[in-house]
PDB file of C-alpha atoms in Angstrom:
ATOM      1  CA  MET A 970      -6.660 -17.944  -9.127  1.00 89.00           C
ATOM      2  CA  ASP A 971      -4.985 -20.819  -7.124  1.00 95.00           C
ATOM      3  CA  ALA A 972      -5.214 -19.086  -3.792  1.00 94.00           C
ATOM      4  CA  LEU A 973      -1.313 -19.606  -2.060  1.00 95.00           C
ATOM      5  CA  TYR A 974      -3.087 -18.480   1.434  1.00 95.00           C
ATOM      6  CA  THR A 975      -6.173 -16.830   2.965  1.00 96.00           C
ATOM      7  CA  ALA A 976      -6.264 -14.303   5.248  1.00 96.00           C
ATOM      8  CA  ALA A 977      -9.688 -13.497   6.910  1.00 97.00           C
ATOM      9  CA  ALA A 978     -10.988 -10.523   9.551  1.00 97.00           C
ATOM     10  CA  THR A 979     -14.043  -9.425  10.699  1.00 97.00           C
ATOM     11  CA  ALA A 980     -15.259  -6.233  11.926  1.00 96.00           C
ATOM     12  CA  ASN A 981     -17.796  -4.363  13.142  1.00 94.00           C
ATOM     13  CA  GLY A 982     -17.528  -0.540  11.834  1.00 92.00           C
ATOM     14  CA  ARG A 983     -15.406   2.371  11.864  1.00 92.00           C
ATOM     15  CA  GLU A 984     -15.726   2.215  15.780  1.00 93.00           C
ATOM     16  CA  GLY A 985     -15.289  -0.861  16.774  1.00 94.00           C
ATOM     17  CA  ARG A 986     -12.717  -3.704  16.691  1.00 96.00           C
ATOM     18  CA  ALA A 987     -10.626  -5.604  13.768  1.00 96.00           C
ATOM     19  CA  VAL A 988      -9.380  -9.413  14.643  1.00 97.00           C
ATOM     20  CA  SER A 989      -7.998 -11.212  12.012  1.00 96.00           C
ATOM     21  CA  SER A 990      -9.435 -15.729  12.006  1.00 97.00           C
ATOM     22  CA  ASP A 991      -5.728 -16.141  13.616  1.00 97.00           C
ATOM     23  CA  GLY A 992      -5.923 -13.891  16.422  1.00 96.00           C
ATOM     24  CA  GLN A 993      -3.062 -11.883  15.231  1.00 96.00           C
ATOM     25  CA  ILE A 994      -4.900  -8.409  14.489  1.00 96.00           C
ATOM     26  CA  ASP A 995      -6.916  -7.407  16.824  1.00 97.00           C
ATOM     27  CA  LEU A 996      -7.051  -3.938  16.841  1.00 95.00           C
ATOM     28  CA  ALA A 997      -9.693  -1.456  19.141  1.00 96.00           C
ATOM     29  CA  LEU A 998     -10.921   1.114  15.626  1.00 97.00           C
ATOM     30  CA  ALA A 999     -12.022   4.600  15.523  1.00 96.00           C
ATOM     31  CA  LEU A1000     -12.598   7.348  13.115  1.00 94.00           C
ATOM     32  CA  PRO A1001      -9.573  10.334  12.947  1.00 94.00           C
ATOM     33  CA  PRO A1002     -10.215  12.850  13.880  1.00 95.00           C
ATOM     34  CA  ALA A1003     -10.452  15.235  10.642  1.00 92.00           C
ATOM     35  CA  LEU A1004     -13.547  12.812   9.669  1.00 92.00           C
ATOM     36  CA  GLY A1005     -15.213  13.605  13.228  1.00 92.00           C
ATOM     37  CA  GLY A1006     -13.326  11.091  14.946  1.00 92.00           C
ATOM     38  CA  ASP A1007     -11.311  10.725  18.820  1.00 94.00           C
ATOM     39  CA  GLY A1008      -8.418   9.199  16.807  1.00 93.00           C
ATOM     40  CA  LYS A1009      -8.015   6.908  19.681  1.00 94.00           C
ATOM     41  CA  GLY A1010      -8.256   3.419  17.557  1.00 95.00           C
ATOM     42  CA  ALA A1011      -6.705   2.145  13.687  1.00 96.00           C
ATOM     43  CA  ASN A1012      -8.776   3.233  10.330  1.00 95.00           C
ATOM     44  CA  PRO A1013      -8.994   1.070   8.057  1.00 95.00           C
ATOM     45  CA  GLU A1014      -7.025   3.521   5.405  1.00 96.00           C
ATOM     46  CA  GLN A1015      -3.767   2.989   7.922  1.00 97.00           C
ATOM     47  CA  LEU A1016      -4.961  -0.608   7.694  1.00 96.00           C
ATOM     48  CA  PHE A1017      -5.029  -0.366   3.989  1.00 97.00           C
ATOM     49  CA  ALA A1018      -2.088   1.625   4.048  1.00 98.00           C
ATOM     50  CA  ALA A1019       0.035  -0.399   5.427  1.00 97.00           C
ATOM     51  CA  GLY A1020      -0.876  -3.629   3.724  1.00 97.00           C
ATOM     52  CA  TYR A1021      -0.155  -1.637   0.101  1.00 98.00           C
ATOM     53  CA  ALA A1022       3.091  -0.409   1.043  1.00 98.00           C
ATOM     54  CA  ALA A1023       4.431  -3.369   2.452  1.00 97.00           C
ATOM     55  CA  CYS A1024       3.176  -5.580  -0.484  1.00 98.00           C
ATOM     56  CA  PHE A1025       4.240  -3.078  -2.841  1.00 98.00           C
ATOM     57  CA  ALA A1026       8.085  -3.561  -1.181  1.00 97.00           C
ATOM     58  CA  SER A1027       7.390  -7.029  -1.124  1.00 96.00           C
ATOM     59  CA  ALA A1028       6.838  -6.769  -4.914  1.00 97.00           C
ATOM     60  CA  MET A1029       9.929  -4.621  -5.800  1.00 96.00           C
ATOM     61  CA  SER A1030      12.705  -7.221  -4.357  1.00 95.00           C
ATOM     62  CA  SER A1031      10.592  -9.611  -6.855  1.00 96.00           C
ATOM     63  CA  VAL A1032      10.721  -7.629  -9.294  1.00 97.00           C
ATOM     64  CA  ALA A1033      14.686  -5.916  -8.571  1.00 95.00           C
ATOM     65  CA  ARG A1034      16.144  -9.675  -8.567  1.00 95.00           C
ATOM     66  CA  GLU A1035      14.805 -10.216 -12.087  1.00 94.00           C
ATOM     67  CA  MET A1036      16.135  -6.730 -13.265  1.00 93.00           C
ATOM     68  CA  LYS A1037      19.636  -7.651 -10.972  1.00 93.00           C
ATOM     69  CA  VAL A1038      19.528  -4.587  -8.460  1.00 92.00           C
ATOM     70  CA  ASP A1039      19.776  -4.298  -5.053  1.00 91.00           C
ATOM     71  CA  THR A1040      16.777  -2.630  -2.899  1.00 90.00           C
ATOM     72  CA  LYS A1041      18.056  -3.159   0.259  1.00 89.00           C
ATOM     73  CA  ASP A1042      17.506   0.598   1.451  1.00 91.00           C
ATOM     74  CA  VAL A1043      14.751   1.117  -0.289  1.00 95.00           C
ATOM     75  CA  SER A1044      11.481   2.490   2.141  1.00 96.00           C
ATOM     76  CA  VAL A1045       7.557   2.722   1.029  1.00 98.00           C
ATOM     77  CA  THR A1046       4.959   4.998   2.180  1.00 98.00           C
ATOM     78  CA  ALA A1047       1.710   4.074   1.197  1.00 98.00           C
ATOM     79  CA  GLU A1048      -0.818   7.397   1.659  1.00 98.00           C
ATOM     80  CA  VAL A1049      -4.338   6.379   1.221  1.00 98.00           C
ATOM     81  CA  SER A1050      -7.057   9.320   1.739  1.00 97.00           C
ATOM     82  CA  ILE A1051     -10.805   8.661   1.705  1.00 95.00           C
ATOM     83  CA  GLY A1052     -13.066  12.126   0.355  1.00 93.00           C
ATOM     84  CA  LYS A1053     -15.897  12.163  -1.034  1.00 91.00           C
ATOM     85  CA  ASP A1054     -16.173  12.024  -5.071  1.00 88.00           C
ATOM     86  CA  ASP A1055     -19.728  11.918  -7.333  1.00 87.00           C
ATOM     87  CA  SER A1056     -21.155   8.752  -5.784  1.00 87.00           C
ATOM     88  CA  GLY A1057     -20.512   8.973  -1.809  1.00 92.00           C
ATOM     89  CA  PHE A1058     -16.939   8.265  -0.904  1.00 92.00           C
ATOM     90  CA  GLY A1059     -13.512   7.079  -2.694  1.00 93.00           C
ATOM     91  CA  LEU A1060     -10.362   6.231  -1.933  1.00 96.00           C
ATOM     92  CA  ALA A1061      -6.784   7.565  -3.707  1.00 96.00           C
ATOM     93  CA  VAL A1062      -2.896   6.513  -2.765  1.00 98.00           C
ATOM     94  CA  VAL A1063       0.233   8.383  -3.047  1.00 98.00           C
ATOM     95  CA  MET A1064       2.625   5.427  -3.525  1.00 98.00           C
ATOM     96  CA  ARG A1065       6.191   7.507  -2.011  1.00 98.00           C
ATOM     97  CA  VAL A1066       9.280   5.379  -2.827  1.00 98.00           C
ATOM     98  CA  GLU A1067      12.865   6.246  -1.540  1.00 97.00           C
ATOM     99  CA  LEU A1068      15.621   5.153  -3.859  1.00 95.00           C
ATOM    100  CA  PRO A1069      19.226   4.266  -2.897  1.00 93.00           C
ATOM    101  CA  GLU A1070      21.035   6.608  -5.265  1.00 91.00           C
ATOM    102  CA  ALA A1071      22.297   4.535  -6.538  1.00 90.00           C
ATOM    103  CA  LEU A1072      18.671   3.930  -8.215  1.00 92.00           C
ATOM    104  CA  GLU A1073      18.788   7.346  -9.168  1.00 89.00           C
ATOM    105  CA  GLY A1074      17.426   8.340 -12.671  1.00 93.00           C
ATOM    106  CA  GLU A1075      16.313   5.579 -15.502  1.00 95.00           C
ATOM    107  CA  THR A1076      16.905   2.603 -13.104  1.00 94.00           C
ATOM    108  CA  GLY A1077      14.883   3.322 -10.211  1.00 95.00           C
ATOM    109  CA  ARG A1078      11.839   5.341 -12.896  1.00 96.00           C
ATOM    110  CA  ARG A1079      11.363   1.353 -14.474  1.00 96.00           C
ATOM    111  CA  LEU A1080      12.102  -0.010 -11.070  1.00 97.00           C
ATOM    112  CA  VAL A1081       9.149   1.464  -9.172  1.00 97.00           C
ATOM    113  CA  GLU A1082       6.878   1.819 -12.403  1.00 97.00           C
ATOM    114  CA  ALA A1083       7.318  -2.963 -13.137  1.00 97.00           C
ATOM    115  CA  THR A1084       6.933  -2.731  -9.696  1.00 98.00           C
ATOM    116  CA  HIS A1085       3.242  -0.944 -10.259  1.00 98.00           C
ATOM    117  CA  ALA A1086       2.569  -3.727 -12.673  1.00 98.00           C
ATOM    118  CA  TYR A1087       3.522  -6.560 -10.493  1.00 98.00           C
ATOM    119  CA  CYS A1088       1.706  -5.319  -7.037  1.00 98.00           C
ATOM    120  CA  PRO A1089      -1.184  -7.908  -6.059  1.00 97.00           C
ATOM    121  CA  TYR A1090      -2.794  -4.510  -4.451  1.00 97.00           C
ATOM    122  CA  SER A1091      -1.670  -2.289  -7.446  1.00 97.00           C
ATOM    123  CA  LYS A1092      -3.027  -4.818  -9.291  1.00 97.00           C
ATOM    124  CA  ALA A1093      -6.579  -4.584  -7.404  1.00 96.00           C
ATOM    125  CA  THR A1094      -6.836  -0.553  -7.722  1.00 95.00           C
ATOM    126  CA  ARG A1095      -6.132  -0.532 -10.898  1.00 96.00           C
ATOM    127  CA  GLY A1096      -8.849   1.367 -12.849  1.00 93.00           C
ATOM    128  CA  ASN A1097     -10.446   2.122  -9.261  1.00 92.00           C
ATOM    129  CA  ILE A1098      -8.244   4.059  -7.097  1.00 93.00           C
ATOM    130  CA  ASP A1099      -6.201   6.781  -8.321  1.00 94.00           C
ATOM    131  CA  VAL A1100      -2.204   5.634  -7.028  1.00 97.00           C
ATOM    132  CA  GLU A1101       0.121   8.223  -7.790  1.00 97.00           C
ATOM    133  CA  LEU A1102       3.699   7.161  -7.548  1.00 97.00           C
ATOM    134  CA  VAL A1103       6.814   9.461  -6.029  1.00 97.00           C
ATOM    135  CA  ILE A1104      10.034   8.575  -6.407  1.00 96.00           C
ATOM    136  CA  GLU A1105      12.639  10.210  -3.884  1.00 93.00           C
TER     137      GLU A1105
END
């Protein structure tokens, strides 16, 4: 791969800080209450959800141009869960894609599936994390 851009961030654990190399991100991190923390900070699952949702929505715009469909009213929500699995902990994602009425049915389904095949985050998670696509 020829890198077009590289992001770098440094963190010191789930209860500390995360700071990007350019200073655009400087966040307190905390365990969510569901994992025994006070929730007074962001957590890695929230950051991953935000990144995946943003990337998926942008990828959808690219795919939509090829399909000649309008996605200006599309909304993408990524729900990232962490839980125990056979080797310790694992992640799962539910990708909720809210489509306008004009994209309901087969066209919308094809758009979402093609986006999932194209999105860099989807490619990175494929075979590693269960990702469920939900079209709303």
